[in-house]
C-alpha cells in the first residue's frame, strides 16, 4: 500500500484573524453577564438560602483566576492550536483522554447553545412583547412551539454568520460588546441612582402584596433573611457555572494572533472584566430593592408560585417595569439591549464546538471531509453539523428541567475538569521532554514548581469541590440518576468513536494514528 500523509494537509486552512481584544470578547460573550445575572438572581435565592450573590460572584473571580484561567492560558501559549484541550492532552497524556475531555466539553457547549436558542423567546422576547401590550404573542413566545420556532430562526442566522468567517464574526461581536455593555450601564445606572424608598412606593402601588409583606410571606414559608458566609461560599456554584474556567479562547487558539500576549488578555483579562460586570450589574438589583426583598421575591416566585404577586417573573427587566410602568419606550429599549445580550452569548458556543470538531477531523478521528474550509477560512461542514445537533438538543431543552439540563451536566463537567487539572499537575514531571519544549512564556515557575502544575492542582480542587456541592445540595437539584447516567454515557461514548476511528484508519487506510499524536498538528 502506498504511503499516505498522516495529516489531511500541511496547513489547517484556518486564519489567524482574531486580536487579543477579540479573544477577550469571545471569553466575555461565552459568559454574557446580563444573561447570567438573569439566571442567577432569578433562581439562585430560592436554591441557596442566605446567599449574597454579589459576594459570591466577586469572590468567584479570584477562585477561577488562580485555577482554570491561568491553567488554560499557559496551555494556550504552549500549544496554540484550535481544539484546545483536545490537542493538548491527546499529545501530553493519551489521545483517548484528550478526545474524551474535549468530546464532553463540546457536548456541554452545544447544550448551552441549545438552551440559549430556546430561551430567546421566554426570557428575552416575551417581556418585551408583554410591555408592548401583546400578551398573547408573549405567551406564544414562551410556549414550546414558539420558543422552538424562534430558536430555529436564530440557529439558521448564526450558522450563516459563522460560515462567513471569523473576521466578520469578530468585527460584528466587537460592536455587540459595546452595545450590550452600554445596555448594562444604562440599566445599572437607573437602579443605582434610584433610592430604595422610591422603589418601595412604586412597588406598593402596583402589587397586591406590599413590600414588607413580601419578606414576611417568604419567612412564613421557610425563607431565611440575611446572608451568611457559608451560603456565599455555596453560592460560588453560580459563578463557577457562568465563569467556568474562562478558557474559551484556547479553543480557537489557531485563529488568534500573538498568542503569548492574547492568551493572558483573552483568558485572564476576560475573566476579570466579565466578573466585575457580573458583580456590579447584579448588585444594582440588591441596591434598589434591598437584598432581603429581592431574595424573598425570588423565593416566592420559585417556591410559592400561586402567591407570587406580579404578572412578570422577578427578572432584572421587571425592576424597570416596577419603577417606570408608564415609560414603555424605556422598558422596550433596555429589554431589547438585554435581548441582545443573549444574541451576544449564543454563537460563540457554536463557534467553539465547530473548531473542536474540526480538530478531531484533522486528526482523522472523524471523516476528513469535515475539515473542508471555505474561502473565508470557515470550516463549513463542522459548523453545519454542530448547528444540526444543537437544533435537536434545543427541542429536548424546551421540555427538560433545570436539574436535567444544567446541574447534572455540570457535575460531570466539573469532574472532567478536575481530571484535566490533575493531568496538568503531573504533566511537567512525567512528560519532562515535552514540557521542556514549551516556549519560555509557558514554563513559568513559582518557588521551583511549574506554574502549570500549581494551577492544575488548584483547578482540580475547585472543580471537585464544585461537583460535590452541586451533587450534595438538594436545593440545587442534587443528583438525578437518569440525568447523571445520560451525561456519563455521553462522556463514555467518546471511547467507541475513538476506537472505531483508530481501527478504520489502521485496517482500511493503513494509517497508524498513534504516530500522528506524537506531533503537534499544523497551524
mmCIF file of C-alpha atoms in Angstrom, residues 210-387:
data_model
loop_
_atom_site.group_PDB
_atom_site.id
_atom_site.type_symbol
_atom_site.label_atom_id
_atom_site.label_comp_id
_atom_site.label_asym_id
_atom_site.label_seq_id
_atom_site.Cartn_x
_atom_site.Cartn_y
_atom_site.Cartn_z
ATOM 1 C CA UNK A 210 -46.816 45.101 49.793
ATOM 2 C CA UNK A 211 -43.036 45.415 50.139
ATOM 3 C CA UNK A 212 -42.771 44.418 53.826
ATOM 4 C CA UNK A 213 -45.364 41.693 53.366
ATOM 5 C CA UNK A 214 -43.194 40.025 50.708
ATOM 6 C CA UNK A 215 -40.455 39.432 53.254
ATOM 7 C CA UNK A 216 -42.935 38.275 55.931
ATOM 8 C CA UNK A 217 -44.650 35.927 53.462
ATOM 9 C CA UNK A 218 -41.377 34.324 52.413
ATOM 10 C CA UNK A 219 -40.221 33.895 56.015
ATOM 11 C CA UNK A 220 -43.559 32.317 56.918
ATOM 12 C CA UNK A 221 -42.890 29.624 54.312
ATOM 13 C CA UNK A 222 -39.317 28.749 55.225
ATOM 14 C CA UNK A 223 -37.186 31.534 53.766
ATOM 15 C CA UNK A 224 -34.404 32.963 55.955
ATOM 16 C CA UNK A 225 -33.500 36.661 55.920
ATOM 17 C CA UNK A 226 -29.957 37.998 55.780
ATOM 18 C CA UNK A 227 -26.858 36.294 54.407
ATOM 19 C CA UNK A 228 -24.135 34.050 55.765
ATOM 20 C CA UNK A 229 -20.590 33.411 54.598
ATOM 21 C CA UNK A 230 -21.383 29.716 54.334
ATOM 22 C CA UNK A 231 -24.175 30.477 51.871
ATOM 23 C CA UNK A 232 -21.877 32.861 49.975
ATOM 24 C CA UNK A 233 -19.312 30.078 49.572
ATOM 25 C CA UNK A 234 -22.025 27.657 48.497
ATOM 26 C CA UNK A 235 -23.207 30.345 46.097
ATOM 27 C CA UNK A 236 -19.901 30.002 44.255
ATOM 28 C CA UNK A 237 -21.600 27.278 42.228
ATOM 29 C CA UNK A 238 -23.270 30.039 40.226
ATOM 30 C CA UNK A 239 -20.128 31.930 39.143
ATOM 31 C CA UNK A 240 -18.474 28.539 38.622
ATOM 32 C CA UNK A 241 -21.193 27.878 36.051
ATOM 33 C CA UNK A 242 -21.012 31.341 34.488
ATOM 34 C CA UNK A 243 -17.257 31.929 34.545
ATOM 35 C CA UNK A 244 -16.481 28.234 34.170
ATOM 36 C CA UNK A 245 -12.730 28.082 33.783
ATOM 37 C CA UNK A 246 -12.594 31.161 31.491
ATOM 38 C CA UNK A 247 -10.505 29.207 28.987
ATOM 39 C CA UNK A 248 -12.714 29.572 25.934
ATOM 40 C CA UNK A 249 -10.211 31.488 23.742
ATOM 41 C CA UNK A 250 -7.969 28.416 23.924
ATOM 42 C CA UNK A 251 -10.392 26.504 21.696
ATOM 43 C CA UNK A 252 -9.784 28.925 18.815
ATOM 44 C CA UNK A 253 -6.073 29.448 19.517
ATOM 45 C CA UNK A 254 -5.241 28.545 15.922
ATOM 46 C CA UNK A 255 -7.078 31.691 14.825
ATOM 47 C CA UNK A 256 -5.607 34.117 17.383
ATOM 48 C CA UNK A 257 -2.676 36.422 16.655
ATOM 49 C CA UNK A 258 0.274 36.875 19.057
ATOM 50 C CA UNK A 259 -0.893 34.100 21.349
ATOM 51 C CA UNK A 260 1.723 34.732 24.037
ATOM 52 C CA UNK A 261 0.021 38.077 24.718
ATOM 53 C CA UNK A 262 -3.528 37.326 23.634
ATOM 54 C CA UNK A 263 -3.840 34.308 25.942
ATOM 55 C CA UNK A 264 -3.400 36.444 29.064
ATOM 56 C CA UNK A 265 -5.591 39.280 27.808
ATOM 57 C CA UNK A 266 -8.241 36.930 26.439
ATOM 58 C CA UNK A 267 -8.465 34.473 29.324
ATOM 59 C CA UNK A 268 -7.352 36.299 32.483
ATOM 60 C CA UNK A 269 -8.386 39.766 31.296
ATOM 61 C CA UNK A 270 -11.698 38.425 30.047
ATOM 62 C CA UNK A 271 -12.366 36.765 33.405
ATOM 63 C CA UNK A 272 -11.750 39.947 35.390
ATOM 64 C CA UNK A 273 -13.857 42.101 33.057
ATOM 65 C CA UNK A 274 -16.773 39.672 32.980
ATOM 66 C CA UNK A 275 -16.564 39.109 36.731
ATOM 67 C CA UNK A 276 -16.734 42.803 37.592
ATOM 68 C CA UNK A 277 -19.516 43.240 35.040
ATOM 69 C CA UNK A 278 -21.499 40.431 36.695
ATOM 70 C CA UNK A 279 -20.879 41.777 40.185
ATOM 71 C CA UNK A 280 -21.816 45.410 39.530
ATOM 72 C CA UNK A 281 -24.816 44.601 37.331
ATOM 73 C CA UNK A 282 -26.295 42.030 39.708
ATOM 74 C CA UNK A 283 -25.675 44.206 42.756
ATOM 75 C CA UNK A 284 -27.742 47.021 41.218
ATOM 76 C CA UNK A 285 -30.816 44.857 41.866
ATOM 77 C CA UNK A 286 -29.892 44.457 45.532
ATOM 78 C CA UNK A 287 -29.121 48.177 45.751
ATOM 79 C CA UNK A 288 -32.500 49.424 44.567
ATOM 80 C CA UNK A 289 -34.732 46.758 46.128
ATOM 81 C CA UNK A 290 -32.731 45.508 49.083
ATOM 82 C CA UNK A 291 -31.067 42.122 49.325
ATOM 83 C CA UNK A 292 -33.726 40.642 51.591
ATOM 84 C CA UNK A 293 -36.597 41.858 49.436
ATOM 85 C CA UNK A 294 -35.210 40.537 46.159
ATOM 86 C CA UNK A 295 -34.200 37.202 47.635
ATOM 87 C CA UNK A 296 -37.645 36.873 49.244
ATOM 88 C CA UNK A 297 -39.420 37.791 45.994
ATOM 89 C CA UNK A 298 -37.363 35.247 44.028
ATOM 90 C CA UNK A 299 -38.063 32.639 46.710
ATOM 91 C CA UNK A 300 -41.813 33.194 46.412
ATOM 92 C CA UNK A 301 -41.679 33.050 42.615
ATOM 93 C CA UNK A 302 -39.830 29.720 42.641
ATOM 94 C CA UNK A 303 -41.267 28.020 45.726
ATOM 95 C CA UNK A 304 -44.739 29.600 46.091
ATOM 96 C CA UNK A 305 -45.837 30.490 42.554
ATOM 97 C CA UNK A 306 -49.513 30.721 43.498
ATOM 98 C CA UNK A 307 -48.648 33.522 45.942
ATOM 99 C CA UNK A 308 -46.387 35.472 43.593
ATOM 100 C CA UNK A 309 -47.962 38.942 43.224
ATOM 101 C CA UNK A 310 -46.566 40.251 39.908
ATOM 102 C CA UNK A 311 -47.544 39.451 36.299
ATOM 103 C CA UNK A 312 -43.867 39.170 35.335
ATOM 104 C CA UNK A 313 -41.160 36.928 36.872
ATOM 105 C CA UNK A 314 -38.522 38.655 39.053
ATOM 106 C CA UNK A 315 -36.234 39.099 36.045
ATOM 107 C CA UNK A 316 -33.949 42.156 36.071
ATOM 108 C CA UNK A 317 -36.126 43.752 33.368
ATOM 109 C CA UNK A 318 -39.111 43.564 35.717
ATOM 110 C CA UNK A 319 -37.483 46.081 38.070
ATOM 111 C CA UNK A 320 -37.635 48.756 35.385
ATOM 112 C CA UNK A 321 -41.299 47.929 34.845
ATOM 113 C CA UNK A 322 -41.894 48.387 38.586
ATOM 114 C CA UNK A 323 -40.076 51.738 38.633
ATOM 115 C CA UNK A 324 -41.461 53.168 35.416
ATOM 116 C CA UNK A 325 -44.588 51.252 34.320
ATOM 117 C CA UNK A 326 -45.682 54.126 32.070
ATOM 118 C CA UNK A 327 -42.348 54.573 30.262
ATOM 119 C CA UNK A 328 -42.903 51.854 27.708
ATOM 120 C CA UNK A 329 -40.118 53.148 25.471
ATOM 121 C CA UNK A 330 -37.551 52.795 28.273
ATOM 122 C CA UNK A 331 -38.626 49.267 29.129
ATOM 123 C CA UNK A 332 -38.577 48.229 25.476
ATOM 124 C CA UNK A 333 -35.187 49.852 24.880
ATOM 125 C CA UNK A 334 -33.492 48.230 27.864
ATOM 126 C CA UNK A 335 -35.360 44.966 27.257
ATOM 127 C CA UNK A 336 -34.055 44.956 23.693
ATOM 128 C CA UNK A 337 -30.499 45.567 24.912
ATOM 129 C CA UNK A 338 -30.893 42.639 27.330
ATOM 130 C CA UNK A 339 -32.225 40.550 24.457
ATOM 131 C CA UNK A 340 -29.067 41.430 22.522
ATOM 132 C CA UNK A 341 -27.066 40.053 25.448
ATOM 133 C CA UNK A 342 -28.427 36.602 24.620
ATOM 134 C CA UNK A 343 -27.621 37.131 20.955
ATOM 135 C CA UNK A 344 -24.123 38.109 22.140
ATOM 136 C CA UNK A 345 -23.877 34.927 24.212
ATOM 137 C CA UNK A 346 -25.117 32.255 21.832
ATOM 138 C CA UNK A 347 -22.984 31.919 18.631
ATOM 139 C CA UNK A 348 -19.643 31.534 20.490
ATOM 140 C CA UNK A 349 -20.819 28.095 21.663
ATOM 141 C CA UNK A 350 -21.387 27.058 18.053
ATOM 142 C CA UNK A 351 -18.075 28.605 17.006
ATOM 143 C CA UNK A 352 -16.048 26.727 19.618
ATOM 144 C CA UNK A 353 -17.785 23.382 19.052
ATOM 145 C CA UNK A 354 -17.169 23.617 15.314
ATOM 146 C CA UNK A 355 -13.444 24.193 15.940
ATOM 147 C CA UNK A 356 -13.217 21.232 18.297
ATOM 148 C CA UNK A 357 -14.925 19.022 15.744
ATOM 149 C CA UNK A 358 -12.557 20.393 13.082
ATOM 150 C CA UNK A 359 -9.554 19.381 15.213
ATOM 151 C CA UNK A 360 -10.908 15.838 15.598
ATOM 152 C CA UNK A 361 -11.402 15.563 11.850
ATOM 153 C CA UNK A 362 -7.961 16.985 11.104
ATOM 154 C CA UNK A 363 -6.583 14.153 13.258
ATOM 155 C CA UNK A 364 -8.774 11.671 11.325
ATOM 156 C CA UNK A 365 -10.990 10.760 14.289
ATOM 157 C CA UNK A 366 -13.975 11.918 12.224
ATOM 158 C CA UNK A 367 -14.334 11.865 8.424
ATOM 159 C CA UNK A 368 -11.733 14.129 6.853
ATOM 160 C CA UNK A 369 -14.435 15.726 4.699
ATOM 161 C CA UNK A 370 -15.355 17.705 7.800
ATOM 162 C CA UNK A 371 -12.060 19.617 7.513
ATOM 163 C CA UNK A 372 -13.280 21.457 4.394
ATOM 164 C CA UNK A 373 -12.582 25.173 4.765
ATOM 165 C CA UNK A 374 -14.242 27.795 2.538
ATOM 166 C CA UNK A 375 -12.588 30.875 1.063
ATOM 167 C CA UNK A 376 -13.386 32.792 4.280
ATOM 168 C CA UNK A 377 -11.410 30.299 6.388
ATOM 169 C CA UNK A 378 -14.548 28.817 7.955
ATOM 170 C CA UNK A 379 -14.844 25.035 8.478
ATOM 171 C CA UNK A 380 -18.090 24.603 6.575
ATOM 172 C CA UNK A 381 -19.220 21.119 7.492
ATOM 173 C CA UNK A 382 -18.336 21.210 11.191
ATOM 174 C CA UNK A 383 -20.349 24.420 11.581
ATOM 175 C CA UNK A 384 -23.366 22.874 9.852
ATOM 176 C CA UNK A 385 -23.138 19.565 11.745
ATOM 177 C CA UNK A 386 -22.798 21.391 15.077
ATOM 178 C CA UNK A 387 -25.846 23.532 14.258
#
